């Protein structure tokens, strides 16, 4: 009888071990999915985009299970600090302010801010033309920072990019200031809008990691290098940015 129960326990422990081993550790990636073509919700209600593919490849290299966590952009850095996500892959620009709170991977994309207005607006081509105007931006972004520098402008801040564009589309704002690739994407899908300015900032996107998590940062950088060297990066670039060139 004793032998039998010992055996049963052994079998049970073994079974637990096997199933336990099959379970991969999660890589929790925070993003804000109204930032097409980097991250957005498709018609099948899945979160997809360049950043999501990139995160998928990184998770593969780290032998982890990717879990996307969708939230407002200004919640991403606090979520990293509070250990609610491991990374933010969200078209996030490296800047000194953010570097106080998180570390960044090697940059993976060059971007810039542009001004978007209604197609019928012929008075705006530079930032100076927005003085005293209403500008819709996304809360906590470099676009919001740029708008804050414009004299006498009224800022309307939104958690999600699409809300800022709807404000412009509905005539409740004169302009949106936003990253160029995302502007291109929105004006293709929301009719009646246009890009009014030249790109006017120089920004680099990188992946944000918790300050204390230097092992993960190293792993992510190694994965990024491999993804670039293998040609995978170019493949993803062509997949998501081809029609914008
Ligand atoms: N690149 C901009 C920033 O870092 C916007 C990012 C975003 O809205 N997802 O602030």
Short mmCIF file of N, CA and C and ligand atoms in Angstrom, two decimals, residues 32 35 39 73 76 90-95 98 111 113 138 140-143 161 178-179 203 205, ligand 1:
data_model
loop_
_atom_site.label_atom_id
_atom_site.label_comp_id
_atom_site.label_asym_id
_atom_site.label_seq_id
_atom_site.Cartn_x
_atom_site.Cartn_y
_atom_site.Cartn_z
N UNK A 32 0.14 50.86 -27.47
CA UNK A 32 -1.11 51.65 -27.61
C UNK A 32 -1.56 51.46 -29.04
N UNK A 35 -1.93 53.24 -33.36
CA UNK A 35 -0.75 53.89 -33.94
C UNK A 35 -0.31 53.13 -35.19
N UNK A 39 1.15 49.72 -34.59
CA UNK A 39 0.29 48.85 -33.78
C UNK A 39 -1.14 49.34 -33.92
N UNK A 73 -1.01 55.58 -24.21
CA UNK A 73 0.43 55.74 -24.37
C UNK A 73 1.10 56.25 -23.08
N UNK A 76 2.34 53.69 -20.40
CA UNK A 76 3.33 52.65 -20.70
C UNK A 76 4.54 52.69 -19.76
N UNK A 90 6.16 50.54 -28.82
CA UNK A 90 5.02 51.41 -29.08
C UNK A 90 5.41 52.64 -29.90
N UNK A 91 6.34 52.46 -30.84
CA UNK A 91 6.81 53.62 -31.60
C UNK A 91 7.29 54.70 -30.65
N UNK A 92 7.94 54.28 -29.58
CA UNK A 92 8.31 55.23 -28.53
C UNK A 92 9.65 55.89 -28.82
N UNK A 93 9.63 57.22 -28.85
CA UNK A 93 10.83 58.00 -29.12
C UNK A 93 11.73 58.06 -27.88
N UNK A 94 13.02 57.87 -28.11
CA UNK A 94 13.98 58.03 -27.02
C UNK A 94 14.13 59.52 -26.74
N UNK A 95 13.95 59.93 -25.50
CA UNK A 95 14.25 61.32 -25.14
C UNK A 95 14.79 61.39 -23.71
N UNK A 98 12.35 60.62 -20.71
CA UNK A 98 12.01 59.19 -20.53
C UNK A 98 13.21 58.39 -20.02
N UNK A 111 12.06 58.54 -37.05
CA UNK A 111 10.77 59.18 -37.34
C UNK A 111 10.86 60.68 -37.11
N UNK A 113 8.03 64.38 -36.44
CA UNK A 113 6.67 64.92 -36.31
C UNK A 113 6.29 65.69 -37.58
N UNK A 138 -1.71 63.47 -28.80
CA UNK A 138 -1.83 62.34 -27.88
C UNK A 138 -1.05 62.66 -26.61
N UNK A 140 1.16 62.79 -23.51
CA UNK A 140 2.45 62.20 -23.15
C UNK A 140 3.35 61.85 -24.30
N UNK A 141 3.10 62.41 -25.48
CA UNK A 141 3.92 62.08 -26.65
C UNK A 141 4.85 63.22 -27.04
N UNK A 142 5.78 62.92 -27.92
CA UNK A 142 6.67 63.96 -28.43
C UNK A 142 5.89 64.94 -29.31
N UNK A 143 4.79 64.49 -29.89
CA UNK A 143 3.91 65.40 -30.64
C UNK A 143 3.30 66.43 -29.70
N UNK A 161 -4.48 57.98 -30.29
CA UNK A 161 -4.23 58.77 -31.49
C UNK A 161 -5.52 58.99 -32.28
N UNK A 178 1.76 64.81 -35.11
CA UNK A 178 1.91 63.36 -34.94
C UNK A 178 3.09 62.85 -35.78
N UNK A 179 3.55 61.67 -35.46
CA UNK A 179 4.65 61.02 -36.18
C UNK A 179 4.27 60.80 -37.66
N UNK A 203 13.67 61.98 -34.58
CA UNK A 203 13.40 61.09 -33.46
C UNK A 203 13.79 59.66 -33.79
N UNK A 205 12.89 55.66 -32.58
CA UNK A 205 12.08 54.74 -31.77
C UNK A 205 12.98 53.65 -31.19
N1 LIG B 1 6.82 58.68 -31.07
C1 LIG B 1 5.91 59.39 -30.25
C2 LIG B 1 6.37 59.40 -28.84
O1 LIG B 1 7.21 58.64 -28.48
C3 LIG B 1 4.48 58.85 -30.34
C4 LIG B 1 4.35 57.43 -29.92
C5 LIG B 1 2.92 56.90 -29.91
O2 LIG B 1 1.97 57.65 -29.91
N2 LIG B 1 2.73 55.62 -29.89
O3 LIG B 1 5.92 60.15 -28.04
#
